[in-house]
Each structure stands twice: as C-alpha cells, then as structure tokens.
CSV table of C-alpha atoms in Angstrom, one decimal:
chain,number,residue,atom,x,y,z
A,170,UNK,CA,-49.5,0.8,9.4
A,171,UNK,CA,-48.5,-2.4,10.9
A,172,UNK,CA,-49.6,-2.9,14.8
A,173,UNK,CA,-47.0,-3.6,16.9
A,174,UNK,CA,-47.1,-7.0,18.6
A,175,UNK,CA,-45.0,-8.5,21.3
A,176,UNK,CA,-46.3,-11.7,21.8
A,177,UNK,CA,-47.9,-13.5,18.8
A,178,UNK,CA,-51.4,-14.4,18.5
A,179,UNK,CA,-51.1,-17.8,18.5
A,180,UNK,CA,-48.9,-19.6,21.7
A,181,UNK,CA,-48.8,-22.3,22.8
A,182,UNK,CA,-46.5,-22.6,26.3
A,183,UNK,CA,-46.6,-24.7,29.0
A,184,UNK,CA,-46.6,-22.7,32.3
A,185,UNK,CA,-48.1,-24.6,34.4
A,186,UNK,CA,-45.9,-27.6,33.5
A,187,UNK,CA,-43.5,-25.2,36.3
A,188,UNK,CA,-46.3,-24.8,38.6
A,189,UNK,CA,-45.0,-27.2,42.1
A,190,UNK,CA,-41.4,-25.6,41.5
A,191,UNK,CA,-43.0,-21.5,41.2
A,192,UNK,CA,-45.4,-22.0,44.3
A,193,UNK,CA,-42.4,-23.9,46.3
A,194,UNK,CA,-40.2,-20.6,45.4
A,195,UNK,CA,-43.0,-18.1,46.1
A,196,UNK,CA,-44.2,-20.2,49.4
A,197,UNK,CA,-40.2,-19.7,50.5
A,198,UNK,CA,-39.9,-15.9,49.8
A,199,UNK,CA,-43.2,-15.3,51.4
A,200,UNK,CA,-41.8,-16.7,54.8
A,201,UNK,CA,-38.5,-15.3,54.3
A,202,UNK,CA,-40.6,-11.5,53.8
A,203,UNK,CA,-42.2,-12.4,57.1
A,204,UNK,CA,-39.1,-13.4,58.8
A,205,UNK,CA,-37.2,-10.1,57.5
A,206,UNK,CA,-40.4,-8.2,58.3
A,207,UNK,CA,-40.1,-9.7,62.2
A,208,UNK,CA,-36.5,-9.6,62.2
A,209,UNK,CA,-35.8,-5.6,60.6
A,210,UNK,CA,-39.2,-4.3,61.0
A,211,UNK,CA,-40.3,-1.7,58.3
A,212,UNK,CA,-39.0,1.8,58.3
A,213,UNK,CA,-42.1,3.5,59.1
A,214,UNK,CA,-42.2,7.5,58.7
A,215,UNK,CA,-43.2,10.1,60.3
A,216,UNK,CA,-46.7,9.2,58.8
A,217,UNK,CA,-47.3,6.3,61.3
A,218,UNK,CA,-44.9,6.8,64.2
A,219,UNK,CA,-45.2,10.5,64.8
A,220,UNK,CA,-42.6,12.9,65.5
A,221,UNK,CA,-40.1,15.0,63.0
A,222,UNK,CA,-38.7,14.3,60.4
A,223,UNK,CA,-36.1,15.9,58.6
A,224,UNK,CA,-35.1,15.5,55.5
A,225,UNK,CA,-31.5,16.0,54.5
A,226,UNK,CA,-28.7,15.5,51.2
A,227,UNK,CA,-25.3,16.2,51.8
A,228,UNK,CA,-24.7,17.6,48.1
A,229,UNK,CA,-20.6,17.7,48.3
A,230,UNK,CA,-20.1,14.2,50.4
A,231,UNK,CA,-20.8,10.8,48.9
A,232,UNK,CA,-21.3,9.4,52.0
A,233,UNK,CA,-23.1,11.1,54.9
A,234,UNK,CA,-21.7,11.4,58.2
A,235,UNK,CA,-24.4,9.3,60.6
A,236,UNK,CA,-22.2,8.8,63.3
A,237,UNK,CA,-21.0,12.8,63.5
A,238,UNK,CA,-24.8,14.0,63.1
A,239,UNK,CA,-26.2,11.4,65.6
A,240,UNK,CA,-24.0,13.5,68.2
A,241,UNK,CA,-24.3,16.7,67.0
A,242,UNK,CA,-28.3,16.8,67.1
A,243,UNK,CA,-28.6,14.5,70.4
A,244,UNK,CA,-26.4,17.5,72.0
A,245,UNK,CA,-29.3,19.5,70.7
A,246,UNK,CA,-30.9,17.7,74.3
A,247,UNK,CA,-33.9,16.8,72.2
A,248,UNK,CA,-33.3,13.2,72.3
A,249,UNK,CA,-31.5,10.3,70.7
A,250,UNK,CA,-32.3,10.8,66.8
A,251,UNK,CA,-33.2,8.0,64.8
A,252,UNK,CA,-30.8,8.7,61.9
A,253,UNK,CA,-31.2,6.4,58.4
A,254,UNK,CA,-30.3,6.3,55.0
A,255,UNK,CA,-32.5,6.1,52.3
A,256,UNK,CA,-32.4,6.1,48.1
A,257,UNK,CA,-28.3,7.5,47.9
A,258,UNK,CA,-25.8,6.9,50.5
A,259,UNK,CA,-25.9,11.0,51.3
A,260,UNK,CA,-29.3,11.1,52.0
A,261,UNK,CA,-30.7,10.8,55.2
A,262,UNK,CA,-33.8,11.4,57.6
A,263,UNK,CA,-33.6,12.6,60.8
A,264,UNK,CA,-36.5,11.2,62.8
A,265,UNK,CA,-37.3,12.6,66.0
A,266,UNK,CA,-40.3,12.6,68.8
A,267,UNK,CA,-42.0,15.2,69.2
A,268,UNK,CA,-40.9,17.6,72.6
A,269,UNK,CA,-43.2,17.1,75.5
A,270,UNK,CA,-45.8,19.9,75.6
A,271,UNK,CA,-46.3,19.8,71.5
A,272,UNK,CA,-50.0,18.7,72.0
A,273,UNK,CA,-50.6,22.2,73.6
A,274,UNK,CA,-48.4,24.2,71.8
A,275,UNK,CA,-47.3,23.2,68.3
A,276,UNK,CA,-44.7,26.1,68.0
A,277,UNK,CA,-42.7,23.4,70.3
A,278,UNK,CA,-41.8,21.4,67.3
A,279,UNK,CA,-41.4,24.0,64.6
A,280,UNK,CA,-38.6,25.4,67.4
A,281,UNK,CA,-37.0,21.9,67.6
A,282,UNK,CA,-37.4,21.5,63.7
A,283,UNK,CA,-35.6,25.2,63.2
A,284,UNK,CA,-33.2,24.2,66.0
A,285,UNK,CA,-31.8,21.3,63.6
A,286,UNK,CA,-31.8,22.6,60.8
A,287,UNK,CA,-30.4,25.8,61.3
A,288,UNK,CA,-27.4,23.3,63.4
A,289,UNK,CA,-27.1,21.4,60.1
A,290,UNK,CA,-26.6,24.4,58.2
A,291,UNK,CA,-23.9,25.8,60.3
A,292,UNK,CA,-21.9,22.6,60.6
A,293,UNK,CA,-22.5,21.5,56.7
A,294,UNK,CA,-22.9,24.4,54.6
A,295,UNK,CA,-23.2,21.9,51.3
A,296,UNK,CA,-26.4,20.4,53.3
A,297,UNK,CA,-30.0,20.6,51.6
A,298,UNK,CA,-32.9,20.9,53.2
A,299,UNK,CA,-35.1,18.3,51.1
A,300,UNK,CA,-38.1,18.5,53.2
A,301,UNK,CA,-39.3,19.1,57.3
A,302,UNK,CA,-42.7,16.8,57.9
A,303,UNK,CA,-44.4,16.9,61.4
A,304,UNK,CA,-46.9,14.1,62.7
A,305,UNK,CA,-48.2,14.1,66.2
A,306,UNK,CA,-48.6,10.3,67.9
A,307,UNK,CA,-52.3,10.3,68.1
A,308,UNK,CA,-52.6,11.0,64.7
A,309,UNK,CA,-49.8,8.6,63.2
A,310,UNK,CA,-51.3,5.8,65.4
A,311,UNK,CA,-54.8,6.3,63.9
A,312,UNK,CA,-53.5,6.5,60.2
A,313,UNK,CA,-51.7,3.1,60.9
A,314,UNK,CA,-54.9,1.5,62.0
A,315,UNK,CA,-57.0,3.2,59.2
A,316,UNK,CA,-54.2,1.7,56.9
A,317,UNK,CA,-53.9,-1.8,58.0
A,318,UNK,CA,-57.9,-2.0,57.8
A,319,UNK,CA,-58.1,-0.7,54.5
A,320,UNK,CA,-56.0,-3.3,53.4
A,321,UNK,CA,-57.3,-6.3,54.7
A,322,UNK,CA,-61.1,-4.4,53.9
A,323,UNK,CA,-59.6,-4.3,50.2
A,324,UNK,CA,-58.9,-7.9,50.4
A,325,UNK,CA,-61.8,-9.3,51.9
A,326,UNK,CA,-64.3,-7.2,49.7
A,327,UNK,CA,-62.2,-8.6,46.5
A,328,UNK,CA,-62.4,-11.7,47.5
A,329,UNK,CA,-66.0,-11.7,48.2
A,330,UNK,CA,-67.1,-10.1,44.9
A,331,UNK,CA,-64.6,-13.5,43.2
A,332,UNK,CA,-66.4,-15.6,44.9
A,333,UNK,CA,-69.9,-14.2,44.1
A,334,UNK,CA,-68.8,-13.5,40.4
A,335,UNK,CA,-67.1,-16.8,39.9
A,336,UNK,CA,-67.3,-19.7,42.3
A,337,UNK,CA,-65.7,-19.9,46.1
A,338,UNK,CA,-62.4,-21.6,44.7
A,339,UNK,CA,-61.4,-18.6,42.3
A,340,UNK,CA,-62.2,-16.8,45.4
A,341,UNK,CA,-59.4,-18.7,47.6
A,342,UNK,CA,-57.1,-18.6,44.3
A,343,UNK,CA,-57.4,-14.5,43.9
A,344,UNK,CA,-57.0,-14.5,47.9
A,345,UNK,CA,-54.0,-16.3,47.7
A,346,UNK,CA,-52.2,-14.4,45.2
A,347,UNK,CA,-53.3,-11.1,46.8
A,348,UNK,CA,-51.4,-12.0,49.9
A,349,UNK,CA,-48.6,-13.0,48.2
A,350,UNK,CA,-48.0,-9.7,46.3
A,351,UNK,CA,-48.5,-7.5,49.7
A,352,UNK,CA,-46.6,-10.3,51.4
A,353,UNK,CA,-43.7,-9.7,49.0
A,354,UNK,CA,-43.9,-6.1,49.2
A,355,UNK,CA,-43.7,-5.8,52.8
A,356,UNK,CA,-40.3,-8.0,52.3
A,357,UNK,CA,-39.4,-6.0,50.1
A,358,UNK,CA,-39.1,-2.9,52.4
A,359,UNK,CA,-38.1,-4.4,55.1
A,360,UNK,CA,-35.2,-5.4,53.2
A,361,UNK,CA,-34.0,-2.1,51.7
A,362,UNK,CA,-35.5,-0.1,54.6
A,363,UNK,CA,-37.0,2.4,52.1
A,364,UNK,CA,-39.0,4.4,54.3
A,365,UNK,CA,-43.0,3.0,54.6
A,366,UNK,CA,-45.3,5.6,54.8
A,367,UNK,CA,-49.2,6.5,53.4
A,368,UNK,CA,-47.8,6.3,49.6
A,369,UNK,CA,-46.7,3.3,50.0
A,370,UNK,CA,-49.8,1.9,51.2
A,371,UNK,CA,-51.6,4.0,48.5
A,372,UNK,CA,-49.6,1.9,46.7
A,373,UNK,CA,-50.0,-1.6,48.3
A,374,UNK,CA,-54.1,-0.8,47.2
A,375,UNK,CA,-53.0,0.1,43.7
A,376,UNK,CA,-51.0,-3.1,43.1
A,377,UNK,CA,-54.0,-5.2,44.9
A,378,UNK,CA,-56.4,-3.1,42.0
A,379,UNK,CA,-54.0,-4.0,39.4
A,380,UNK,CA,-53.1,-7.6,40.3
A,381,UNK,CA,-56.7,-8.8,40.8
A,382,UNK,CA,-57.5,-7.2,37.3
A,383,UNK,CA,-55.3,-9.3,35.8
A,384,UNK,CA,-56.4,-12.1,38.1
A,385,UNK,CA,-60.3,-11.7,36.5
A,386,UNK,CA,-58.9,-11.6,33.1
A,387,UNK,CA,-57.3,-15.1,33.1
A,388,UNK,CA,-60.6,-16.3,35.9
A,389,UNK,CA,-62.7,-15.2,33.0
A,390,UNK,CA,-61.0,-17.0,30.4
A,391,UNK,CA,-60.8,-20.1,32.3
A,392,UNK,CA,-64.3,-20.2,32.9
A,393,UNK,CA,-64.9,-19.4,29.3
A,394,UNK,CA,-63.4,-22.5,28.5
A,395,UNK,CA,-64.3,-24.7,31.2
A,396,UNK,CA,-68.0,-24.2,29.6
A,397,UNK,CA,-66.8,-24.7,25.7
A,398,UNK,CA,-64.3,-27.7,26.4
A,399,UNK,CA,-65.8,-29.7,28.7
A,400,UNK,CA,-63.7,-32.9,28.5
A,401,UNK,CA,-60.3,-31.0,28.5
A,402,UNK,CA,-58.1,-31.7,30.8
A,403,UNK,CA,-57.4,-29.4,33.3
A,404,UNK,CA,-53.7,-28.2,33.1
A,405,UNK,CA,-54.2,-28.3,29.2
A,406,UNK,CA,-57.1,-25.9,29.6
A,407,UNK,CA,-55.3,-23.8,32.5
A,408,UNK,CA,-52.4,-23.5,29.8
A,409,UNK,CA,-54.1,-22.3,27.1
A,410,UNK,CA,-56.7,-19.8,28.8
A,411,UNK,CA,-53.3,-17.9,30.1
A,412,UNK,CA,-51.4,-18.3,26.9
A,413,UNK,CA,-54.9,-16.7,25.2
A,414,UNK,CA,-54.8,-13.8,27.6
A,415,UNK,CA,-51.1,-13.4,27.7
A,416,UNK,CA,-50.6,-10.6,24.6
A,417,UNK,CA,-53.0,-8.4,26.5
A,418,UNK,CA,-50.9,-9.3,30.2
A,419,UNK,CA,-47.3,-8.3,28.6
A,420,UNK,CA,-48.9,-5.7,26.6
A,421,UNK,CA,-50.5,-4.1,29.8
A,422,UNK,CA,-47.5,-5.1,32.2
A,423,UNK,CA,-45.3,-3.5,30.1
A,424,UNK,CA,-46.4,0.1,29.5
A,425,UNK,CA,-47.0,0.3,32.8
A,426,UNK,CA,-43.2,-1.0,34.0
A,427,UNK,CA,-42.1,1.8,31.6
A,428,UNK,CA,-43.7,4.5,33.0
A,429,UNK,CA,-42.8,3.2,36.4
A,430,UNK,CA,-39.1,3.6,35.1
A,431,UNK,CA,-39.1,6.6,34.0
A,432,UNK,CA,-40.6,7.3,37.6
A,433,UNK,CA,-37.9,5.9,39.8
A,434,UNK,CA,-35.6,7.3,37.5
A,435,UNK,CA,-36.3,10.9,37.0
A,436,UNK,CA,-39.1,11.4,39.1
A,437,UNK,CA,-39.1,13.4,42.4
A,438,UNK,CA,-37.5,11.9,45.5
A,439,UNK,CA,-40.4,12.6,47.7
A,440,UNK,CA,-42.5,9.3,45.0
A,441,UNK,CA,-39.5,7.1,44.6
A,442,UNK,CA,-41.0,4.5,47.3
A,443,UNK,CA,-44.1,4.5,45.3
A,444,UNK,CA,-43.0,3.9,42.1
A,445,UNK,CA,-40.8,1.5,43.4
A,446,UNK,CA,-43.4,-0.3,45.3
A,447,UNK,CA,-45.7,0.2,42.2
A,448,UNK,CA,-42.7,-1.7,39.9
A,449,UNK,CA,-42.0,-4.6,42.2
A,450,UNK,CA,-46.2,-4.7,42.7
A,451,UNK,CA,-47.0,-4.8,38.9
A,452,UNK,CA,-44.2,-7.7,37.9
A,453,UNK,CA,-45.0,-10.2,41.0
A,454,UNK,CA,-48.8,-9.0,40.2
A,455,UNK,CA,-48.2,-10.6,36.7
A,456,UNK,CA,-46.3,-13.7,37.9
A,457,UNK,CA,-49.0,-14.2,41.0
A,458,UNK,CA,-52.0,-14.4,38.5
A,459,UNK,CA,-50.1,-17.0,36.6
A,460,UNK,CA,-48.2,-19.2,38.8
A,461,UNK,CA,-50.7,-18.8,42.0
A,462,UNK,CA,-54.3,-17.6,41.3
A,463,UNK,CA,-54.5,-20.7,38.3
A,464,UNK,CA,-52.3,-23.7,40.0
A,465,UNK,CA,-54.5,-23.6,43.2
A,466,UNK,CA,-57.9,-24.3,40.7
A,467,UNK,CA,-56.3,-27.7,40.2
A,468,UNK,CA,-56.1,-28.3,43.8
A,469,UNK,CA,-59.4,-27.3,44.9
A,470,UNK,CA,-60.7,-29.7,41.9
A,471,UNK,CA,-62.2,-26.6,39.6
A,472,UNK,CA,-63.8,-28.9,36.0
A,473,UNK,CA,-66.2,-28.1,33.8
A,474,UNK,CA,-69.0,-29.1,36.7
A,475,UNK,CA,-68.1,-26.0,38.7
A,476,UNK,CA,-70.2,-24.3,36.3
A,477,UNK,CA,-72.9,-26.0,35.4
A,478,UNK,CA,-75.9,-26.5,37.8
A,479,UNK,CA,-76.3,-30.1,39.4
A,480,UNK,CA,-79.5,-32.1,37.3
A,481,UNK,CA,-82.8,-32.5,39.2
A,482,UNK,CA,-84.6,-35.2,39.8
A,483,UNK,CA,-87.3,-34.0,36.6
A,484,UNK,CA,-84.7,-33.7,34.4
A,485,UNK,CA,-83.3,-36.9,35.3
A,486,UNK,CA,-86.3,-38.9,35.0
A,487,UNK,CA,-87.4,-37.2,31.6
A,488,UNK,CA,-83.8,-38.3,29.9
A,489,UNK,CA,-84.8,-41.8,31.4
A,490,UNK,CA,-88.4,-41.3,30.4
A,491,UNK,CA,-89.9,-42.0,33.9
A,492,UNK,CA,-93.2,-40.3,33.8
A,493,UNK,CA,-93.7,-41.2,37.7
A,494,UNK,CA,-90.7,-38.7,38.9
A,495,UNK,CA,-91.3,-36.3,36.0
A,496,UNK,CA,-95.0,-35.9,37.0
C-alpha cells in the first residue's frame, strides 16, 4: 500500500525570502490585538469575574431579544444584567453579581438563579436552559491570578530550557513567537467576544505546548545543519532546515486542524471556545515557528560558530606548532 504524502520529500521553497514582509504583518496584528484587547476588553466569565451566569437559547427566535430581557431581569431588583451574545445570534448569557449576603449563605444565589430562570420560562416558553454556573469574587479573582502566572511561568520555563538546550538566541526566537501566538489569541477574543474563561486558558498552554514543539523541531534541524554546513549561508540554510521539516509540520498541523473541525462543528457548545482557540492556536503556531522563531536567528547573528566552542590558546599554538604556549 502506497503512504500517503502531502508534501513531497524533496522541496525546495524559499520562505524566508518573505521574511521582512511576514514579521511587518505579524508586528501590525500584534498591536492591533493589544489595541482591541485595551479598547473591547475580553469577555471574561463567570470563571474570573464572579457572579451568575446563566446560560440561555431562544430555540423558536433567530434573534434573541437583549433589549426586552435586560428589563425584564433588572425588574427582578437583582441588578443591571450584563447580557451578551455568543456562538448564534439566540444565544446569550446572562451574567450577574452575586446578591449581597451570598458569602454567608449560598442559598442567596441559587434563589436569584431560580428567580431568573423560572422568569425566563414564563415569558419565553421556547427558552432553553443551556447551563446555570456560580463563582463567588474571591474565588474568580484568585483563578485569574493563578491563570495569568501560569502563563507567563509557561513561558519563562520554555524559554529557559531553549536557551539551556540550544543557545540564548533560539531562546529569544521561541520567546518571540510564543508571545505572538497568545498575543494573537487574546485579539482574537477580544474581537468576537467569545466568552474567556479557564478553557480557554487551558487552551492558551496547549497551543504554547504545541507551538514550541514545532518551534524545537525546525531549532533542531537548524542546528543540525549549522554543524554539517558550515560555510552555508544563512537564509539558504534557514530555508532548507524548514523545507526538511515541513512534511512532518503539515502532516502534524493538519490532523490536528481536522479534529479541531469536527470540534467546533459538532462538538458541545459548552468546548466551542476551546476548539476554537485551539484552531486559530495550531495554524498561527505553524506560521510563528516559520516566519518568527527562524527570521530573528539572522538578526541575532546565529552561524555555524554558535555551536562550536571558541579555540584555546593550546590548541592554537599546537596548529602553529608553538611548543612555548602549548607547554
């Protein structure tokens, strides 16, 4: 039987030969994630900012009716609602803080919670009930600070064993295209204000896992040929280490995109912002280890000496057969 094989063994393309114009494009969308990230903020849930959360689909209405329910549950006198779309247009969450007292006495919230829902209910008899999730603000603060950390920790740690494994340029390089996936994933949702909650940094650390292993792969490759050609020129050798890795890459990148698919597709609601996180995470993961992680080695003047240890004075003297500094 034949094996299947999307990208031939031998290629021979030029990447980097787009390298100024990819880093100038990723450069301008990573400031333009920060800006939309300033400007929107992320839809946190209930995960980091605490409260209620309701989720609702209004099965026999293509739209739903924000303005009508915003009304209906403030007149509940729990508060103003926080009331959002997400994934179809009649979907929504109803977000709201939790009544004063809760601390003490968590049957507080469950009462709001069957308060709204049983309003809902009345007033839309086609509504669903997709799911009722309660956080309280001490605990949503400190899973927003154990979050942050563990991302920058991830980082750090990755770009410390780089360093160690390789030399302190590949180190900066991996660094560098790690902060441009999470960078463009945090634009991401800030753009289509999918809700950002502890799956979706579950999977901000999967797409750092997956985008610095295919960060080492092409590192490894490089460096395997830094030592074999020695007198290659750099972007020649940059080329040809990612077009010798890149059957594996598209092989790899591409049974996971498929799964990721199927995911988004026909997978519960509940995972859609993690396999959509996951999708966007593995393609600019892919792009990153190419365009980023390998045109910043030319610019921190990575050759062939990078690896090899500087002579010493004995050696020196014994290929100039000075018997004063070898002895």
């Amino acid at each position: 039987m034949k094996l299947l094989k999307l990208v031939p063994d031998t290629t021979n393309i030029a990447f980097l030969k787009w390298r100024n114009i990819a880093v100038a494009i990723s450069i301008l969308m990573i400031i333009g994630s920060m800006a939309l990230v300033a400007q929107r903020g992320l839809n946190f849930g209930v995960d980091f900012v605490g409260g209620q959360m309701i989720r609702t689909t209004f099965t026999q209405m293509e739209d739903a009716p924000i303005t009508e329910l915003r009304e209906k549950v403030g007149a509940l006198g729990y508060g103003d609602p926080t009331i959002q779309r997400f994934g179809q247009p009649n979907e929504v969450s109803i977000r709201m803080k939790l009544p004063t007292g809760s601390d003490q006495d968590p049957e507080l919230a469950n009462t709001m919670a069957d308060e709204i829902t049983g309003m809902l209910k009345t007033e839309y008899p086609d509504v669903r009930i997709d799911g009722v999730d309660s956080v309280s603000g001490k605990v949503s603060e400190e899973l927003l600070s154990k979050g942050v950390w563990s991302l920058v920790g991830a980082m750090l740690a990755i770009t410390l064993y780089i360093w160690i494994r390789f030399e302190w340029q590949f180190g900066a390089g991996a660094l560098f295209a790690l902060f441009h996936d999470v960078a463009l994933t945090f634009g991401f949702f800030a753009l289509t204000q999918l809700e950002f909650n502890l799956n979706i940094v579950a999977a901000l650390l999967t797409i750092i896992g997956y985008s610095l292993n295919d960060t080492i792969v092409v590192y490894d490759r490089i460096r395997e040929n830094l030592k074999k050609y020695r007198k290659m020129d750099i972007i020649a050798l940059l080329d040809l280490s990612v077009n010798e890795t890149l059957a594996r890459t598209v092989m790899t990148s591409l049974t996971m995109l498929v799964a990721l698919i199927a995911l988004i597709i026909w997978g519960p609601d509940v995972i859609f912002g993690f396999a959509a996180a996951m999708f966007l995470g593995v393609f600019i993961g892919t792009y990153s280890s190419v365009y980023m992680a390998a045109p910043i080695l030319i610019w921190l003047k990575v050759g062939p000496d990078s690896f090899v240890p500087p002579a010493s004075a004995g050696d020196r003297a014994e290929k100039l057969g000075d018997p004063e500094e070898v002895g």
